[in-house]
Structures are given as C-alpha cells and as structure tokens.
C-alpha atoms as one frame of an Amber mdcrd trajectory, in Angstrom:
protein
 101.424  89.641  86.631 103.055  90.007  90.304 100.535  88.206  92.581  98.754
  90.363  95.378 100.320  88.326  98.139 103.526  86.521  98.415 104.862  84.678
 101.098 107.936  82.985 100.662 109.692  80.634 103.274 107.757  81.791 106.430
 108.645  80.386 109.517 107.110  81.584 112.843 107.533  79.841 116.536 107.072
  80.382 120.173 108.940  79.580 123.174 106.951  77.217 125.777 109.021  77.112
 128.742 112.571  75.968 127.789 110.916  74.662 124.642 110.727  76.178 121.238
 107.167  75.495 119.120 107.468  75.850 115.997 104.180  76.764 114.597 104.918
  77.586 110.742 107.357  75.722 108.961 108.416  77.580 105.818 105.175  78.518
 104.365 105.133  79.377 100.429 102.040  80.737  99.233 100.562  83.461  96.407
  97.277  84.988  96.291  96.093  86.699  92.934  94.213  89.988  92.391  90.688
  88.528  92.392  91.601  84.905  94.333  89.333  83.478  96.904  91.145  81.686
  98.861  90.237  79.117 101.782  93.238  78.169 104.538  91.793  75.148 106.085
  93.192  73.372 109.296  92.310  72.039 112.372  92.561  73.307 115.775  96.473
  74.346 116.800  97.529  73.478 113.109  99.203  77.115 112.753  95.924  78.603
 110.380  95.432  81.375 113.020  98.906  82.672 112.779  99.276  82.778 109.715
  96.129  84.957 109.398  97.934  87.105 111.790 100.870  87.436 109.753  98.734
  87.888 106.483  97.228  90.876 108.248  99.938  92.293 109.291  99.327  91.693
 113.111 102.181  89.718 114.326 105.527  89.334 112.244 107.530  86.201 111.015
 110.532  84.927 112.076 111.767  84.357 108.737 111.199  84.511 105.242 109.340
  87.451 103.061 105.997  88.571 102.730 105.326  91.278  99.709 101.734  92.734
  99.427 100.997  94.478  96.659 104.381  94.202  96.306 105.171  96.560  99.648
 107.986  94.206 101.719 105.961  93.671 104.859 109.145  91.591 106.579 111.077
  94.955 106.249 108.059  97.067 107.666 108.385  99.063 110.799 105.860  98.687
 113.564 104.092 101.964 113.047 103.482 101.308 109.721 102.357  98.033 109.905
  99.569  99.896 111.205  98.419 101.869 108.198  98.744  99.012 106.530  96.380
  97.356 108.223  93.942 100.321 108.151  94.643 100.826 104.596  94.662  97.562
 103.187  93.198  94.945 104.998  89.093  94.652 105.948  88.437  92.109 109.185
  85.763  89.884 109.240  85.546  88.092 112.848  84.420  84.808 114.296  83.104
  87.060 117.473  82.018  90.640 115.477  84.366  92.690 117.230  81.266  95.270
 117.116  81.479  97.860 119.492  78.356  97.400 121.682  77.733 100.651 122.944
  78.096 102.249 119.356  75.409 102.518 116.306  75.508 100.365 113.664  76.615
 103.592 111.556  79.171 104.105 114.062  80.864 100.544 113.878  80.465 100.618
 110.124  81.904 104.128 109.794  85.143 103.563 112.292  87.520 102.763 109.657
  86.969 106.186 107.822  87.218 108.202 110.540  90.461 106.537 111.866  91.739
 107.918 107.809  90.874 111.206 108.870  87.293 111.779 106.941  84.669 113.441
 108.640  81.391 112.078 109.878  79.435 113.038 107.141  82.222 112.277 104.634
  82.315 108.389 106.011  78.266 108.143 106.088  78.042 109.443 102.272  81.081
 106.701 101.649  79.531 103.723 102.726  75.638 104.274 101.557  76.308 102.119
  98.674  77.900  99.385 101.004  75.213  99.866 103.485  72.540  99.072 100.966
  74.215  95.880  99.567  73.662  94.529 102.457  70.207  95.617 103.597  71.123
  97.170 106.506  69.947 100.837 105.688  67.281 100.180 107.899  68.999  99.253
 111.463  71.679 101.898 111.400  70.833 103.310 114.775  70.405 100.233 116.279
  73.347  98.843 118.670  74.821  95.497 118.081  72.925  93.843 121.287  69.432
  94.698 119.596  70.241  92.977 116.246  70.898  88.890 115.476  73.998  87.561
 114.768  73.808  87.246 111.000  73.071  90.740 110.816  75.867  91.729 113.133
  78.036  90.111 111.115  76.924  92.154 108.011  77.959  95.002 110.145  80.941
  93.556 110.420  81.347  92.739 106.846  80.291  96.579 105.707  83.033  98.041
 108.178  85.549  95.256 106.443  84.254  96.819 103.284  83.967 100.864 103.295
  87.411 101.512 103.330  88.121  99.213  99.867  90.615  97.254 101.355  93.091
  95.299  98.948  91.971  91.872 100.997  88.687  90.970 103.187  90.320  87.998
 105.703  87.580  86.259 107.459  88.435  83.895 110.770  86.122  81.368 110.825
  83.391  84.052 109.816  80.795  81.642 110.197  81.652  80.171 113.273  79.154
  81.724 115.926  76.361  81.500 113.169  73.452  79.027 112.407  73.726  76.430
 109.586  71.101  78.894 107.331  72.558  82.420 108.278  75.751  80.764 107.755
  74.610  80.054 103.729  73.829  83.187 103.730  76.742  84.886 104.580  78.875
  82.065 102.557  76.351  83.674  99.724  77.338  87.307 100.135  81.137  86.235
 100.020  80.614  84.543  97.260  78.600  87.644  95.318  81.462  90.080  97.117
  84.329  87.824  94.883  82.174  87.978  92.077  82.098  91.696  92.489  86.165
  91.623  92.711  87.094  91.508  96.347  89.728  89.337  97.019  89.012  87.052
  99.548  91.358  84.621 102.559  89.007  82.877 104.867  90.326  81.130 107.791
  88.335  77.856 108.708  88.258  73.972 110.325  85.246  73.285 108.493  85.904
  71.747 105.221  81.959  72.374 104.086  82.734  76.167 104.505  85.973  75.899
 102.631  84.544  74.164  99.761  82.591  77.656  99.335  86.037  79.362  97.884
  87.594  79.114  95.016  90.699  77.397  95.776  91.308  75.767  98.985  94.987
  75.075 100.811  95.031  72.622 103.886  97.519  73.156 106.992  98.693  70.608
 108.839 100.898  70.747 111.798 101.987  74.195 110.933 103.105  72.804 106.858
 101.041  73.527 103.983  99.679  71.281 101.683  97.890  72.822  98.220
C-alpha cells in the first residue's frame, strides 16, 4: 500500500546575510493511512519547517513530497491552497481562534471557505461538536472560554472538514500539565477513531503520547 505521505530527499535553506542556512538536510520520511506520528526536536532544529512543508505552507528546495499520492513539489501556488483547505486540519500552539467570532463561527470557517452554507456547515459539524463537549459554549467568543477548551475549538475546526492529516505544533504548549493530558487523551481517542495524526513538539513526554516517534537534529532526521 502507497503510504499517505512521502517525502523523499527534502532539502530546504535560507539565506542569512551572505550566508546560506541550511535548515533540512535531505529529509526521507513516510507516514501511513492511520500513523500517529511525533517529529520531535529542539528549538531551531528544522521541526517547524518541516511542518510547514508537510502542510503545504512553504515549499522545498529539493526533493519530492507525494500526498495521497498528489506531487506537492510540482504544485502551483494556487493550488497549494486547496490543498491545504482540503486536506490538511491545523491544530496551533496559540489557537489561531478568531476572537471576535463565535465558537460556531471559528469551528464552521473551514466549510464555508468550501462553499457550504451556514446552515449546511452547522448540520456538518454537530457530531464533531458533541465529541468534544462543546455543544454548550457555541456562542461564546474565544476570550470568555479557558484555554483547553479553546483549543477543542481549535481541534473541531481541524476536524469538520475530514481532513486527510490533523498536524498539531506543539498543541500543548500554552496549556497546563492536566488540560494538557487531556488533550494528549482526545488525540489519542481521535487516532483510535482513524485520524491520522503529525504532532510537532520539544517535549519528549508529549511525544511519547504517539505512536511512533522521529527525532530531528540540526535539521537531519534520526528514526
């Protein structure tokens, strides 16, 4: 069976003055249907671009990157962004809520971006919604709720629009040690359900969560 992701040979750098850093150095790696998947690194090792290239934010220098078999290295601009919108779900360190929107509204954004209608969207993403008890703050903004529960919010938008991968950046990162467990919980239960999952982190306690775990160091990867 193809694997979901492959990256083959990645290389990505930046110029610093009259310097070139390179901050990926030919960077193999496959993610299955299914996989839960933990990229652990420190601070500056390269983790954070690679997420970017995973989700189709920024583009490599070099090599190939298939998903679902679709050659993202050959993939114009423009569609890099239905890509995104199509077929990967966000999970943030920071939220990336809208404040001034409902929870509804955050939650629903994805949808309407497709096209769908209000009401369309809301009937999408009642089963989502309910998963993770939030049927009862739905008209409450972001400022007015704590930060686990924000970062369900953040999870259900991920979710409603069934994306082929959730990618989480250090999704526990702003969170207490408990509400952290708890959303390490609902990753694990969303796996178990058949999302595949890439979480980006530094802390190895977090990574130990996933199901497989792949270190970066000084933009090289180590299995």
């Amino acid at each position: 069976m193809e694997a979901m992701i492959k990256i083959k040979d990645i290389c990505k750098g930046y110029d610093v003055g009259n310097e070139r850093l390179e901050v990926l150095k030919s960077i193999n790696l496959e993610v299955e249907k299914g996989d839960y998947l933990a990229i652990l690194g420190p601070s500056g090792s390269g983790k954070s671009t690679l997420m970017n290239i995973i989700g189709c934010m920024d583009v490599a220098d070099s090599g190939e990157y298939f998903l679902n078999s679709l050659p993202i290295h050959e993939t114009k601009e423009k569609n890099l962004t239905k890509i995104r919108n199509s077929e990967i779900g966000f999970i943030f360190q920071k939220y990336h809520l809208i404040p001034t929107y409902t929870v509804m509204q955050n939650i629903i954004m994805p949808l309407l971006v497709r096209g769908k209608s209000h009401t369309q969207a809301e009937e999408e993403c009642k089963d989502t919604i309910e998963m993770l008890g939030l049927d009862k703050r739905l008209k409450h903004k972001p400022s007015e709720l704590s930060g686990g529960q924000q970062q369900r919010v953040a999870i259900a938008r991920a979710l409603v629009g069934n994306p082929a991968i959730l990618l989480a950046d250090e999704p526990t990162g702003a969170l207490d040690r408990n509400t952290g467990k708890e959303v390490l919980a609902l990753f694990n239960k969303l796996n178990e359900m058949g999302n595949t999952i890439i979480m980006i982190t530094h802390d190895l306690t977090v990574a130990e969560h996933a199901k497989r775990i792949v270190r970066i160091i000084d933009g090289e990867m180590f299995e």
